[in-house]
Coordinates of C-alpha atoms and ligand atoms in Angstrom, one line a residue:
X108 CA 128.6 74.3 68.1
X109 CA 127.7 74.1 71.7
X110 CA 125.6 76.8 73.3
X111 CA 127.0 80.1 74.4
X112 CA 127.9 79.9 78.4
X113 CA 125.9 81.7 80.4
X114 CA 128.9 84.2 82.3
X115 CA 129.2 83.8 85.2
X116 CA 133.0 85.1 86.4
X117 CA 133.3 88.3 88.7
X118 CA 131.6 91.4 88.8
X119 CA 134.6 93.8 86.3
X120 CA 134.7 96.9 88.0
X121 CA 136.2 99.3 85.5
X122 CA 137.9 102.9 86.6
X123 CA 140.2 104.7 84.4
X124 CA 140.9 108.2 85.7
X125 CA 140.6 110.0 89.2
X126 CA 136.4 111.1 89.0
X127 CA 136.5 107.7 88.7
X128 CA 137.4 106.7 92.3
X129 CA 135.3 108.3 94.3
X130 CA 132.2 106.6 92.5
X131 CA 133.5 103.0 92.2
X132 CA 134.9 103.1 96.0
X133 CA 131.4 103.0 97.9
X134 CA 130.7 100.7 94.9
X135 CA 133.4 98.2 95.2
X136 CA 131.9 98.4 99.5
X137 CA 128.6 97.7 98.6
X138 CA 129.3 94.5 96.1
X139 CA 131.5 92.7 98.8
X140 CA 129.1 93.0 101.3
X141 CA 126.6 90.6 99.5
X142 CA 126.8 87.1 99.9
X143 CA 124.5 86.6 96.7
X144 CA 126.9 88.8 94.4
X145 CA 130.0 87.2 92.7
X146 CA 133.3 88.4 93.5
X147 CA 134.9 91.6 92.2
X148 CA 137.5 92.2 90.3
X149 CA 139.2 96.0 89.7
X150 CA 140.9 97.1 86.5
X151 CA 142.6 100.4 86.3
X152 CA 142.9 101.2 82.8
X153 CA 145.4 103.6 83.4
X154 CA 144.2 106.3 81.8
X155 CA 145.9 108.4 85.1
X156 CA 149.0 106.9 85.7
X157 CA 150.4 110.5 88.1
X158 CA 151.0 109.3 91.6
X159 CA 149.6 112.4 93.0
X160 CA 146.4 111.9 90.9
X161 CA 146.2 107.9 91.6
X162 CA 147.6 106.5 94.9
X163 CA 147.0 109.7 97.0
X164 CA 143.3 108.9 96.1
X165 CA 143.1 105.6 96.4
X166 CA 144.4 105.2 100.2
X167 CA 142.1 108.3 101.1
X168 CA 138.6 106.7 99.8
X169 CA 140.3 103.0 100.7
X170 CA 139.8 101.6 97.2
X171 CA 141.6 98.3 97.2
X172 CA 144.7 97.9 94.7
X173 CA 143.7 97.2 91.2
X174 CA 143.9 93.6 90.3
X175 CA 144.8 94.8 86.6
X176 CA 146.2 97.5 85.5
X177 CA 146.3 98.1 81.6
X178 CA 148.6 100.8 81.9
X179 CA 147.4 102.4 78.7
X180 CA 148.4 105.8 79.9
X181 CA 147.6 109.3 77.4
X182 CA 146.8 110.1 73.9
X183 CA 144.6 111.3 71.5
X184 CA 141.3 110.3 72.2
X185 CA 141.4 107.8 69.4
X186 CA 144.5 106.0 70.1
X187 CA 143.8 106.3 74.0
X188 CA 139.7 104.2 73.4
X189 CA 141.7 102.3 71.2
X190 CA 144.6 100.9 73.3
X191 CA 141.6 100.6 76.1
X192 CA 139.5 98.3 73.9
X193 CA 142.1 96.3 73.4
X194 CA 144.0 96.2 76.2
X195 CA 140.7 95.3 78.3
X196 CA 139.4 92.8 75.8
X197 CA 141.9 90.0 76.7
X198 CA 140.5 90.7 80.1
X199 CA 136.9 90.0 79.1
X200 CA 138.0 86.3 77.5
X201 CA 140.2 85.4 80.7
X202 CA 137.0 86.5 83.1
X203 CA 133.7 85.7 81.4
X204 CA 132.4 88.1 83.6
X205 CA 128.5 88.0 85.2
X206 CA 128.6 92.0 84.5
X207 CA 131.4 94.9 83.8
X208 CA 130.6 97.9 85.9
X209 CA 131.5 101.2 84.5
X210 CA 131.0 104.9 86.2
X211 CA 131.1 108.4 84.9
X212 CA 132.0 109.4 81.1
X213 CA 135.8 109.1 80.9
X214 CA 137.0 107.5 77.7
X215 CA 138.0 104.2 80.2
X216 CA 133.9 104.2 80.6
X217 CA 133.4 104.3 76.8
X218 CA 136.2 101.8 75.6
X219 CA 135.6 99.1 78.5
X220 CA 131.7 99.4 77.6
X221 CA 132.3 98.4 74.1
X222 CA 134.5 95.6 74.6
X223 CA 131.6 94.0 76.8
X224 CA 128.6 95.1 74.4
X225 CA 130.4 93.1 71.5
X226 CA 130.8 90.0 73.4
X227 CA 127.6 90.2 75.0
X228 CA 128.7 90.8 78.3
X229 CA 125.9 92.8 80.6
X230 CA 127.1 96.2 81.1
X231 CA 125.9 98.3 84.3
X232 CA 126.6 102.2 83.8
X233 CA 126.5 104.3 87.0
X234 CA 125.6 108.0 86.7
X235 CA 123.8 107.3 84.0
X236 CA 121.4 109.3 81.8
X237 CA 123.6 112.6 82.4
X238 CA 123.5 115.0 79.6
X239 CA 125.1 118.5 78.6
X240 CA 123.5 118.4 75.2
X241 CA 126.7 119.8 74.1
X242 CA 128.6 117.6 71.9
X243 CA 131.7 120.0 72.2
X244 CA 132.2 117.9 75.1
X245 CA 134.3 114.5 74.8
X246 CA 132.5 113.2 77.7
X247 CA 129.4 113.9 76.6
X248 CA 130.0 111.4 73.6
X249 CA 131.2 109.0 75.8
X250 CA 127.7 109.6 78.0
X251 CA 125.7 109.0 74.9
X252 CA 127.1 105.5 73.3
X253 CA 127.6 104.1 77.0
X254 CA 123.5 104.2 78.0
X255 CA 123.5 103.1 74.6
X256 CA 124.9 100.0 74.8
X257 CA 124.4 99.5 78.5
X258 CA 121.6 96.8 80.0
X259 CA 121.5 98.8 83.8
X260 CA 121.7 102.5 83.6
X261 CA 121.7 103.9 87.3
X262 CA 120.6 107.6 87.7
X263 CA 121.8 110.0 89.8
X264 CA 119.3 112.7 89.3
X265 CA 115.6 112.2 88.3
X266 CA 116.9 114.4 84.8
X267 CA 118.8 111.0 83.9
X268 CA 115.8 109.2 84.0
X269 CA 113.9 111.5 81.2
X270 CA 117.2 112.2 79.4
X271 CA 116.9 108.1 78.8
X272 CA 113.4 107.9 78.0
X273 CA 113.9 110.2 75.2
X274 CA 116.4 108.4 73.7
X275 CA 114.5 105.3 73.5
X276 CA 116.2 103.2 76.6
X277 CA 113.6 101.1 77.9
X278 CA 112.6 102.1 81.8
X279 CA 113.0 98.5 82.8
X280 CA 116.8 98.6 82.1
X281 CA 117.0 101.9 84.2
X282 CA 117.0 102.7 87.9
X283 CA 116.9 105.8 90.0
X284 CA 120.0 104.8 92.6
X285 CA 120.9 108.6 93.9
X286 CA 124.7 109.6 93.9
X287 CA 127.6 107.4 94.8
X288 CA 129.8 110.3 95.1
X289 CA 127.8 111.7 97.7
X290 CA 128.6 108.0 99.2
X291 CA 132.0 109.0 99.4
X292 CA 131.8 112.3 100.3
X293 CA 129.4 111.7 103.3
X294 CA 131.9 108.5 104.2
X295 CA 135.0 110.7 104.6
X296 CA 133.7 114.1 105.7
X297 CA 135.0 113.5 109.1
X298 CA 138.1 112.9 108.1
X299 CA 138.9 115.5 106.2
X300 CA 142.0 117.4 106.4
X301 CA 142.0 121.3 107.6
X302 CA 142.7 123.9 105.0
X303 CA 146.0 125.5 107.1
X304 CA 147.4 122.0 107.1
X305 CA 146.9 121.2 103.2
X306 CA 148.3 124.8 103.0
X307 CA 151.3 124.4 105.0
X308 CA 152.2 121.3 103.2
X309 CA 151.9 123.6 99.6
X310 CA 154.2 126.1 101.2
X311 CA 151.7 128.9 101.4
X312 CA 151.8 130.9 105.0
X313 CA 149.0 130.7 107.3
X314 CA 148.5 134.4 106.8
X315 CA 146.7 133.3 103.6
X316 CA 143.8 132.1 106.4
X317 CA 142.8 135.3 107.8
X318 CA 141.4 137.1 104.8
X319 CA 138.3 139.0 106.2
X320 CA 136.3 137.5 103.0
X321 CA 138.2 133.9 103.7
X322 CA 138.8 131.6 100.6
X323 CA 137.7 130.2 97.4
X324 CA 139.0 127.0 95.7
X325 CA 139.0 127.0 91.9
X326 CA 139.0 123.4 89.6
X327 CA 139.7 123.7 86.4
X328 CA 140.5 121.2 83.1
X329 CA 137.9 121.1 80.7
X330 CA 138.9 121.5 77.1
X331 CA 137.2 124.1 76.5
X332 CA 138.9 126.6 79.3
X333 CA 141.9 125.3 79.2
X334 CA 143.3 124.1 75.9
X335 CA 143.1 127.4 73.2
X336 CA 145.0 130.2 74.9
X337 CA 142.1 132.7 74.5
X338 CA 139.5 130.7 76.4
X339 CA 142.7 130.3 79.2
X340 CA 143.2 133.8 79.2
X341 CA 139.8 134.7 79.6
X342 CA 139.2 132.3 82.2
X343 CA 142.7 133.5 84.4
X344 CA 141.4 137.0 83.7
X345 CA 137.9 136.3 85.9
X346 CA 140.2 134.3 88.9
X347 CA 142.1 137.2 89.0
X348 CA 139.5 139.7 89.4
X349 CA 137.3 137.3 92.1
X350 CA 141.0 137.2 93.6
X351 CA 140.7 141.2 94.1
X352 CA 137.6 139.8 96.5
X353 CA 138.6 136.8 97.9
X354 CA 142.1 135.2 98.0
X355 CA 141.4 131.9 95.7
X356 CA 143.5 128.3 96.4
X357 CA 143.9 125.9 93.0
X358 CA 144.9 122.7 92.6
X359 CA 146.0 122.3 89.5
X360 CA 145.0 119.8 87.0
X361 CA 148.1 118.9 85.0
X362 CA 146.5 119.5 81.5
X363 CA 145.7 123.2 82.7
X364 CA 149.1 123.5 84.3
X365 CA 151.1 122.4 81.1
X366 CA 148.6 125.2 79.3
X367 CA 149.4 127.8 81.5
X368 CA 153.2 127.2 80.7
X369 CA 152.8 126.5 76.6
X370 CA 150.7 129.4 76.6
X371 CA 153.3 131.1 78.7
X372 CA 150.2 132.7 80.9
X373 CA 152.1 132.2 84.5
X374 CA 153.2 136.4 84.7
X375 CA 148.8 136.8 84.5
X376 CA 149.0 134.9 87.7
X377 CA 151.4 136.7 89.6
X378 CA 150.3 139.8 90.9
X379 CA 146.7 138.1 92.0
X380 CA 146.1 136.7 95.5
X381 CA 145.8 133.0 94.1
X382 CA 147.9 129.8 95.4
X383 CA 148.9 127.4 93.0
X384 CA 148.9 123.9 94.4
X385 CA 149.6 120.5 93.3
X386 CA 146.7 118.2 92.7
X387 CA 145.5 117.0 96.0
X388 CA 144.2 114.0 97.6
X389 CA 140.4 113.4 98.3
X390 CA 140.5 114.6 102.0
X391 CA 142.4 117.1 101.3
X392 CA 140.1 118.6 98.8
X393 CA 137.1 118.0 101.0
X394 CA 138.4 119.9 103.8
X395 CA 138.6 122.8 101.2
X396 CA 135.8 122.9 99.3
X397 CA 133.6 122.3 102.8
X398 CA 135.7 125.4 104.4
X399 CA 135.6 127.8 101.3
X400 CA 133.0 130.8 100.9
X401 CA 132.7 129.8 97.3
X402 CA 134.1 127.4 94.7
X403 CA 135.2 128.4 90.5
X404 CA 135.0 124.9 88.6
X405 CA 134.6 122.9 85.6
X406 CA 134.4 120.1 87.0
X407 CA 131.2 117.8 87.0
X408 CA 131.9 116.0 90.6
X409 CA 133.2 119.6 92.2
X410 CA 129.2 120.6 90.9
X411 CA 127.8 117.4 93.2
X412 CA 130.2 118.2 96.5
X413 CA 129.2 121.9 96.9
X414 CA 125.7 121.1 96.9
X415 CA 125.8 118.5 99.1
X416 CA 128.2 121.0 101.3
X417 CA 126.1 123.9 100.9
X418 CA 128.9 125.8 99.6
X419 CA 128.0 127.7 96.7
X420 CA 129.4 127.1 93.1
X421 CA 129.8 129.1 90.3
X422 CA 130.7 127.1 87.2
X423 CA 132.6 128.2 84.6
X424 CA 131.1 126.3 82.2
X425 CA 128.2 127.4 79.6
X426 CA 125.8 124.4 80.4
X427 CA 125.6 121.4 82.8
X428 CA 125.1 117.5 82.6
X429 CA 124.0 118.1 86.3
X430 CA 121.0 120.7 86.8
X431 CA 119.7 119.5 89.9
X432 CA 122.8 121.5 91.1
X433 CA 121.3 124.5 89.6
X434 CA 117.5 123.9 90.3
X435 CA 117.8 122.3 94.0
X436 CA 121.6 122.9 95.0
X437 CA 124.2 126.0 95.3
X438 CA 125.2 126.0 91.8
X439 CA 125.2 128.7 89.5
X440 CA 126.9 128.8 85.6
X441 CA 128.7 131.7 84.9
X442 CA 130.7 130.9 81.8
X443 CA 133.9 133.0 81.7
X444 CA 131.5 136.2 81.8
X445 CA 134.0 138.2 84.4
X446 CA 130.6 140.9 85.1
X447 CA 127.9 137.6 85.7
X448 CA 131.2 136.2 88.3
X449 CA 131.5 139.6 89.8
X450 CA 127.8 140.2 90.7
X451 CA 127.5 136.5 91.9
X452 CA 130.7 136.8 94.0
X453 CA 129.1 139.7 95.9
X454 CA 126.1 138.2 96.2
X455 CA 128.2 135.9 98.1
X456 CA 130.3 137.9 99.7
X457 CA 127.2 139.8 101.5
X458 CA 124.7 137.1 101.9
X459 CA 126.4 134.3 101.9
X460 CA 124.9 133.0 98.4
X461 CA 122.7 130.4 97.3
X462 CA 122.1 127.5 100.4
X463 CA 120.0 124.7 98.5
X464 CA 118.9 122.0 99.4
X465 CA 120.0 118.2 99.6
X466 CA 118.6 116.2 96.3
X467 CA 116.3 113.2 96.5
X468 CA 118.3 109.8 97.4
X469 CA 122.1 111.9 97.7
X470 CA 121.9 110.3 101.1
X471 CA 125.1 108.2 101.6
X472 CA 123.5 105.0 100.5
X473 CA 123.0 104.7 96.7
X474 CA 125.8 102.0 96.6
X475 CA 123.6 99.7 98.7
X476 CA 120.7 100.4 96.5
X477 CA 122.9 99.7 93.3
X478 CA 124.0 96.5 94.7
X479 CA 120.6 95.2 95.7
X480 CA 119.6 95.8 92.7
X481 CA 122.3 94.1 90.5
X482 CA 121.6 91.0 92.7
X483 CA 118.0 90.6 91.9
X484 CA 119.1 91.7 88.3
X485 CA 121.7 88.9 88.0
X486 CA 119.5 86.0 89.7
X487 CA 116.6 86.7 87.4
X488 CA 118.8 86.7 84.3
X489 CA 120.4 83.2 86.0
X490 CA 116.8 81.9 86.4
X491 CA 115.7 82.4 83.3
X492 CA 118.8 80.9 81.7
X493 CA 118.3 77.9 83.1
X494 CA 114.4 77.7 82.7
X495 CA 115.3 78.3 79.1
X496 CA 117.8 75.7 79.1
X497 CA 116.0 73.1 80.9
Ligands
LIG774 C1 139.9 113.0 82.0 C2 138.4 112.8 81.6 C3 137.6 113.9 82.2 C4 137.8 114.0 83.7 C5 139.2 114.2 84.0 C6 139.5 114.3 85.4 C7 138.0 111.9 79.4 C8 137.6 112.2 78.0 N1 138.2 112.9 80.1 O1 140.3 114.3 81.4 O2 136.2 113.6 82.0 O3 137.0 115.0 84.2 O4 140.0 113.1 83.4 O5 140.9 114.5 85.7 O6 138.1 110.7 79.7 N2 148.0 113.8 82.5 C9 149.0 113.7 83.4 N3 148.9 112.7 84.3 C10 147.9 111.8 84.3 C11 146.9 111.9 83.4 C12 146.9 112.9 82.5 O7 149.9 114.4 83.4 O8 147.9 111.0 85.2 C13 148.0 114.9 81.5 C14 148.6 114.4 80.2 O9 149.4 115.4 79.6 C15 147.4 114.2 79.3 C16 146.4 115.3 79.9 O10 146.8 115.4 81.2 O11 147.6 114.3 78.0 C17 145.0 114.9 79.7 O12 144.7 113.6 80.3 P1 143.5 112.8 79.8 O13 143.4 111.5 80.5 O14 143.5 112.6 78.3 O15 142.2 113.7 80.1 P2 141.9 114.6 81.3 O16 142.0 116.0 80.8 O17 142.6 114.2 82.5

């Protein structure tokens, strides 16, 4: 038997659905800058295979074309990890890669993290150490096993870093990077697109504009709002009555879109002052959640942007992975308690709402940070390979 090879293929940059993107794209920057980092290569799992949720976003945040796409495409969460695993671990054997770099806590994160823990490959997880402590949540699963089985575990928020420690990661393997999505954000904030033009585009009249109160922008797709009719209902019922206040805009996700129809909910819609729109590309997204007087989401990233926008949030979630959104930034949980939205929304309304301030190291650069690390990270592991070897 000869001696296992030390790996030293390409950096396997993994993204699998569109949160994704915005975290691996100031990534994928940072690693080609560096002379003393191996190459990159990108695999789309294919977990979102919808042009208007894929290609849109790629050209905006100019990720590169995916070397590999694995194509895997929907199912249930089982068959879905499964097709992953082994769709990426042909990948693994053909690379030998020096280190597969996952983000977030999609079930691409999960499935491509265990491929590479089996086979010894060193794993580095950005936006690590997150947690909901609700395991309702697939992605909070998916949070859990990844630090687990990951050597590098970059934090976003100082929370990560205590969040790890209790679970028994040692504190050399983790590192307190800041936010690569506030990389993107701060990137492309120029750039983005004016509400009346995203508008237009949707169809909806520029009379929608000159509301006294202006606009809010609602995200939603989690599970838990969206797939039992009565949690759906509930949740339609508080956009239409913050719609009484403020005309809303919503991009719809297209597993709370095919809801809305199955549960045949649409007629709840129709009266309220709320546009339905396609999902939208990054900059056109920015350029409404930095012009709205509020946002209504589920969303983890949406949580990140408004802070760093100032724009207050109220999420419609019970708990989140993120608090130093709450603590520090604009963001406030509301559930789908229509009375808790209500008196928030005024709030708003009158005073403009919570302001907050910018968190520690969300400062546009946590990419380079990452990547200087994972240098140092991967010569000392060469080093000692070869001492040991010598
Ligand atoms: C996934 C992530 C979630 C992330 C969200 C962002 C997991 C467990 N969940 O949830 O963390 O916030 O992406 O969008 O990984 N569909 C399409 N087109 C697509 C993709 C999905 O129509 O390109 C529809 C399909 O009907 C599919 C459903 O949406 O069954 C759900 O897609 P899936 O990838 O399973 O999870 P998301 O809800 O998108």
């Amino acid at each position: 038997m000869g001696e296992m090879l030390q790996p030293c293929g390409p950096l396997v940059c993994v993204v699998g659905a569109r949160p994704n993107y915005m975290k691996m794209a100031p990534l994928l920057r940072a690693f080609r800058a560096r002379q003393d980092l191996p190459g990159v290569v990108l695999v789309h799992t294919g977990q979102h295979y919808d042009v208007q949720m894929n290609e849109r976003l790629f050209s905006d945040l100019e990720l590169p074309s995916p070397d590999i796409n694995l194509e895997v495409g929907s199912g249930t969460h089982a068959v879905q990890t499964a097709e992953i695993m082994r769709r990426f671990e042909p990948v693994v054997d053909d690379l030998s890669p020096s280190c597969v770099v996952v983000v977030g806590d999609v079930n691409s994160t999960l499935g491509c993290s265990l491929v590479a823990a089996k086979k010894r490959t060193p794993i580095a997880h950005v936006e690590a150490g997150l947690r909901s402590f609700d395991r309702e949540m697939p992605e909070e699963i998916n949070r859990v096993l990844t630090d687990q089985i990951a050597d590098l575990l970059y934090t976003s928020e100082r929370a990560g870093d205590d969040n790890l420690a209790r679970e028994g990661i040692p504190a050399e393997r983790v590192y307190f990077a800041g936010n690569v999505m506030i990389d993107s954000l701060l990137r492309h904030r120029q750039k983005a697109v004016p509400p009346a033009e995203t508008l237009a585009h949707g169809g909806i009249g520029a009379g929608f504009l000159d509301h006294p109160a202006g606009f809010g922008v609602v995200t939603l797709h989690r599970p838990s709002n969206v797939d039992e009719p009565d949690a759906l209902t509930e949740a339609l019922r508080l956009l239409c009555e913050v719609s009484e206040r403020v005309p809303l805009i919503w991009p719809v996700h297209p597993r709370a879109r095919a809801n809305i129809e199955r549960f045949a909910l649409r007629p709840m819609l129709a009266e309220a002052r709320i546009e339905l729109l396609a999902p939208q590309g990054y900059l056109e997204m920015l350029g409404l959640l930095a012009s709205a007087k509020l946002v209504l989401t589920d969303s983890g990233g949406v949580q990140e942007e408004t802070t760093s926008l100032a724009v207050p949030c109220l999420t419609m979630r019970e708990n989140t992975e993120r608090p130093i959104t709450v603590e520090q930034g604009t963001n406030t949980l509301v559930g789908r308690d229509r009375a808790l939205a209500m008196r928030c929304v005024d709030e708003i309304l009158r005073s403009g709402g919570k302001r907050g301030r910018l968190p520690e190291l969300w400062d546009g650069h946590a990419a380079e940070r990452i990547a200087a690390h994972l240098a140092g990270w991967l010569a000392q592991r060469q080093a000692h390979h070869v001492v040991s070897h010598a």
